[in-house]
Short mmCIF file of C-alpha atoms in Angstrom, two decimals:
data_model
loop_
_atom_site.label_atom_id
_atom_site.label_comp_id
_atom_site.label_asym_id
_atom_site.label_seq_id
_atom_site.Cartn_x
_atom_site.Cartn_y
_atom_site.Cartn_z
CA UNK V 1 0.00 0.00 0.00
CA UNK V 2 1.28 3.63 -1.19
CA UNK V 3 1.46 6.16 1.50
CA UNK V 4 0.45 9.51 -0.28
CA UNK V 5 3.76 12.22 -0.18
CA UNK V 6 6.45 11.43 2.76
CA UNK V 7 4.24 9.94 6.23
CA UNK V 8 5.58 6.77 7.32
CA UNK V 9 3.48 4.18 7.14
CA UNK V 10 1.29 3.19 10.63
CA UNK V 11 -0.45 -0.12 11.41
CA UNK V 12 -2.08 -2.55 9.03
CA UNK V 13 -3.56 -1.10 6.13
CA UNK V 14 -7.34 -1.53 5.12
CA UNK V 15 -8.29 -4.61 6.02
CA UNK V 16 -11.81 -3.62 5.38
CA UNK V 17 -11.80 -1.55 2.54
CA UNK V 18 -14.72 -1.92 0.24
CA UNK V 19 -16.54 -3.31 2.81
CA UNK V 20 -19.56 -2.09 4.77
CA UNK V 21 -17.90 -1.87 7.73
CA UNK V 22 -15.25 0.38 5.99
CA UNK V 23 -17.91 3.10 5.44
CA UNK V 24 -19.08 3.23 9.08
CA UNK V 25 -15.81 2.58 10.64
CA UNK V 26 -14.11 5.87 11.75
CA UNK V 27 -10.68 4.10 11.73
CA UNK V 28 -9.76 1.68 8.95
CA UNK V 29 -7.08 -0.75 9.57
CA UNK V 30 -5.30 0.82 12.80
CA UNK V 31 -6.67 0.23 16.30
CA UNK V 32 -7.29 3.22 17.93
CA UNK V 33 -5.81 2.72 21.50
CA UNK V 34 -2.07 1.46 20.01
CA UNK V 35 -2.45 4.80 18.10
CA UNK V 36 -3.50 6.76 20.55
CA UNK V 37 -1.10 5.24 22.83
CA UNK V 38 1.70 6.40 20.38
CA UNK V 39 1.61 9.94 20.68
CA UNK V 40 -0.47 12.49 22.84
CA UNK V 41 -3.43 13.14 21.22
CA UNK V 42 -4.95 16.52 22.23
CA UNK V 43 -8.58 16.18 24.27
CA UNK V 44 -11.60 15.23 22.47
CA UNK V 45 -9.57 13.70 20.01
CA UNK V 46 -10.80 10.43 18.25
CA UNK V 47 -8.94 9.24 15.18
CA UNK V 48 -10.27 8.75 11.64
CA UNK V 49 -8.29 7.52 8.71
CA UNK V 50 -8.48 9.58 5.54
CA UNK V 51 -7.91 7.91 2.61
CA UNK V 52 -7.03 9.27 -1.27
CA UNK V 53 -8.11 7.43 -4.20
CA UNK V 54 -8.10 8.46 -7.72
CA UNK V 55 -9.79 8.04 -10.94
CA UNK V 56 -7.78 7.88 -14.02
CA UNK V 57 -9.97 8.45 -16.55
CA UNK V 58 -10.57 11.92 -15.59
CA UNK V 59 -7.34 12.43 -13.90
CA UNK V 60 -9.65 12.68 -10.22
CA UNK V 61 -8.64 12.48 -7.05
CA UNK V 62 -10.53 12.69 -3.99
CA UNK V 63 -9.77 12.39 -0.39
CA UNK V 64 -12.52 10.78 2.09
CA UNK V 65 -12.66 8.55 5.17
CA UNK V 66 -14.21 5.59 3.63
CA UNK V 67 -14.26 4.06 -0.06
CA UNK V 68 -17.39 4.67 -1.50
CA UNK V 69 -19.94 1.67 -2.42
CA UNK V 70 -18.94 0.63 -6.37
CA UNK V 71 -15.92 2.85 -6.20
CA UNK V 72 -14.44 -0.07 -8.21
CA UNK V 73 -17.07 0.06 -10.68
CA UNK V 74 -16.86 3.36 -11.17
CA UNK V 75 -13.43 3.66 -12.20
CA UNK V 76 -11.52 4.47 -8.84
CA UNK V 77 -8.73 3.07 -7.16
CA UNK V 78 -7.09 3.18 -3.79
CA UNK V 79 -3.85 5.68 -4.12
CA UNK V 80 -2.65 5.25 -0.05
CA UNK V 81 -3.42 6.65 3.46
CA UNK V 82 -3.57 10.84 3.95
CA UNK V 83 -3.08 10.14 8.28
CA UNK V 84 -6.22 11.18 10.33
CA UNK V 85 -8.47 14.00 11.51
CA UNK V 86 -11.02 13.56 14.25
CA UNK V 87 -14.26 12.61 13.70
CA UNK V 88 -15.19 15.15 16.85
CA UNK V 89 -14.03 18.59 17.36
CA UNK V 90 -10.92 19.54 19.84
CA UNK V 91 -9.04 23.16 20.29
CA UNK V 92 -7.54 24.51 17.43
CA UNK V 93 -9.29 22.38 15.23
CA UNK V 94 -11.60 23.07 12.65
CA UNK V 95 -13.88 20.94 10.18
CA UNK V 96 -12.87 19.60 6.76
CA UNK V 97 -15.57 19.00 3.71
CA UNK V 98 -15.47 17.00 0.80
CA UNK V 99 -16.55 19.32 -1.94
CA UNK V 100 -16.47 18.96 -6.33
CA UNK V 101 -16.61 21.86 -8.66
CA UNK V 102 -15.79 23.84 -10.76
CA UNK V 103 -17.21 21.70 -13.15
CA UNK V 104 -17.40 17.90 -13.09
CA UNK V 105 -14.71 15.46 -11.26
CA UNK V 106 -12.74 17.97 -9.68
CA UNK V 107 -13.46 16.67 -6.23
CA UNK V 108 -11.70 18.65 -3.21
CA UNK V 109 -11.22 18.99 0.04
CA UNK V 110 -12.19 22.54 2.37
CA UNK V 111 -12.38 23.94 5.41
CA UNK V 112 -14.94 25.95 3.92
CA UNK V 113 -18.77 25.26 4.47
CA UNK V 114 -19.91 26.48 0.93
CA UNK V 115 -17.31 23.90 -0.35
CA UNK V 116 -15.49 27.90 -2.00
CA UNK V 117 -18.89 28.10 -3.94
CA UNK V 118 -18.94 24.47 -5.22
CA UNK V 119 -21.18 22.18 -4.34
CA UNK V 120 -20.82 19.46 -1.27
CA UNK V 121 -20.18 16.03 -1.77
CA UNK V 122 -21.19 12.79 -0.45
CA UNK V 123 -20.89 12.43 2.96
CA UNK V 124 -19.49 15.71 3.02
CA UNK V 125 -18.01 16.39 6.68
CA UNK V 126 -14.80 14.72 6.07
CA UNK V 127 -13.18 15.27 9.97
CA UNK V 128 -11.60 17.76 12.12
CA UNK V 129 -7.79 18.83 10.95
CA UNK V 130 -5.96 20.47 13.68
CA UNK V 131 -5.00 24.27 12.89
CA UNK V 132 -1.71 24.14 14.40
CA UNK V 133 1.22 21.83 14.14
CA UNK V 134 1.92 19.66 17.21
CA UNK V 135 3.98 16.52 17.59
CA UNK V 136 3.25 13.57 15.49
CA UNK V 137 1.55 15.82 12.93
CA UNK V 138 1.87 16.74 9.07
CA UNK V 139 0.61 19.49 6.88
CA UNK V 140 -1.94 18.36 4.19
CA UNK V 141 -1.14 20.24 1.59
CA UNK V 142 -3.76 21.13 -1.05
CA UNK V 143 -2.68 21.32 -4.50
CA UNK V 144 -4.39 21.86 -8.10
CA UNK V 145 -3.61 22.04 -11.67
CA UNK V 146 -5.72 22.08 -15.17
CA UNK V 147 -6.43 19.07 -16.80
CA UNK V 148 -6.95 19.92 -20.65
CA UNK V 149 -6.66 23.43 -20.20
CA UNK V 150 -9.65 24.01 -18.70
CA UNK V 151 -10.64 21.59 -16.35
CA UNK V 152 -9.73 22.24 -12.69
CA UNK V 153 -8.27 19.44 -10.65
CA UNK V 154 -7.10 19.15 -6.94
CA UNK V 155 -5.26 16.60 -4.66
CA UNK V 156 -4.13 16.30 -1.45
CA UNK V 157 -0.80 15.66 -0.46
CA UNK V 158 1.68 15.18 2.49
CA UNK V 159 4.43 16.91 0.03
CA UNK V 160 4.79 20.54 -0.35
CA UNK V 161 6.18 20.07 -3.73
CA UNK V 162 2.69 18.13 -4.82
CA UNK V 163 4.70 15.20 -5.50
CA UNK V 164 7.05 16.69 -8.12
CA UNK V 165 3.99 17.31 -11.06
CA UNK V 166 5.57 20.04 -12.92
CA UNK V 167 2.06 21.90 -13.97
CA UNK V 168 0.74 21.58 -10.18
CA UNK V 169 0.77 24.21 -8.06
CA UNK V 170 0.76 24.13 -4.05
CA UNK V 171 -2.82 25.61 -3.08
CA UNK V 172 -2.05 26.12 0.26
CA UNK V 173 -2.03 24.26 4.04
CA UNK V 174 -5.24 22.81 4.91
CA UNK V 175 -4.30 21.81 8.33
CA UNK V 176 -2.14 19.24 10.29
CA UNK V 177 -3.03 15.53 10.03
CA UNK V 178 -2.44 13.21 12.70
CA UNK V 179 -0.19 10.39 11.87
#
């Protein structure tokens, strides 16, 4: 399994993917008390692997906390593990949405709740992302380019440098992920 930019890779990896239990489940694959027990988590904290999967055919990404019911069907596949938010809220935290627009497939992620005037998607509360770095964290990095000269796409990435795609750009720090 890929980890998505430079986070080292924690606990056994998604077990349940695809599976019901996957969608409910606000950890997949990692048991929350050996992660917890790993680092100090800040109060109210409780841990929810984010996952990024992409969709070739129209060069999508999209970053959520479960895989979505036919996601194989419909093209997608599993790219790695992002870290985790909190499904609940703690200080310096604030909420994450999955949001899509402009246009079709350009799926992204904001701490905006008018998803930046798009439109919401899904599920669309993703998790909490801590404002602030503090040990054992990451910044998620938000980055975009155009895909056919007109079509806007994003991704989310532990690497500043959006993984080295020359016609990216770095949008900006969405917050720190837990790893």
């Amino acid at each position: 399994m890929k980890v998505i930019g430079r986070m080292a890779l924690v606990g056994s990896l998604f077990a349940t993917v695809g599976s019901a239990a996957a969608h409910d489940a606000d950890l997949v694959g990692i048991d929350p008390p050996s992660a917890a027990a790993s680092m100090a988590l800040p109060t109210g904290v409780t841990l929810r692997e984010i996952i990024r999967m992409y969709r070739s055919k129209t060069q999508t990404h999209s970053t959520n906390f479960y895989w979505p019911e036919n996601g194989h069907k419909q093209g997608w596949r599993l790219e790695g593990t992002l870290g985790f938010l909190s499904s609940t809220p703690f200080q310096d935290s604030t909420p994450l949405y999955s949001c899509n627009g402009p246009g079709n497939w350009n799926f992204f992620t904001s701490p905006d709740p008018d998803c930046e005037a798009g439109y919401h998607v899904g599920d669309y509360f993703i998790g909490h992302i801590s404002k602030v770095a503090l040990p054992g964290t990451l910044p998620l990095y938000r980055c975009v380019f155009i895909w056919k000269g007109t079509d806007w796409r994003h991704f989310d990435t532990l690497d500043p440098t959006c993984e080295g795609s020359v016609s990216a750009v770095n949008d900006g720090v969405l917050g720190h992920v837990f790893l």
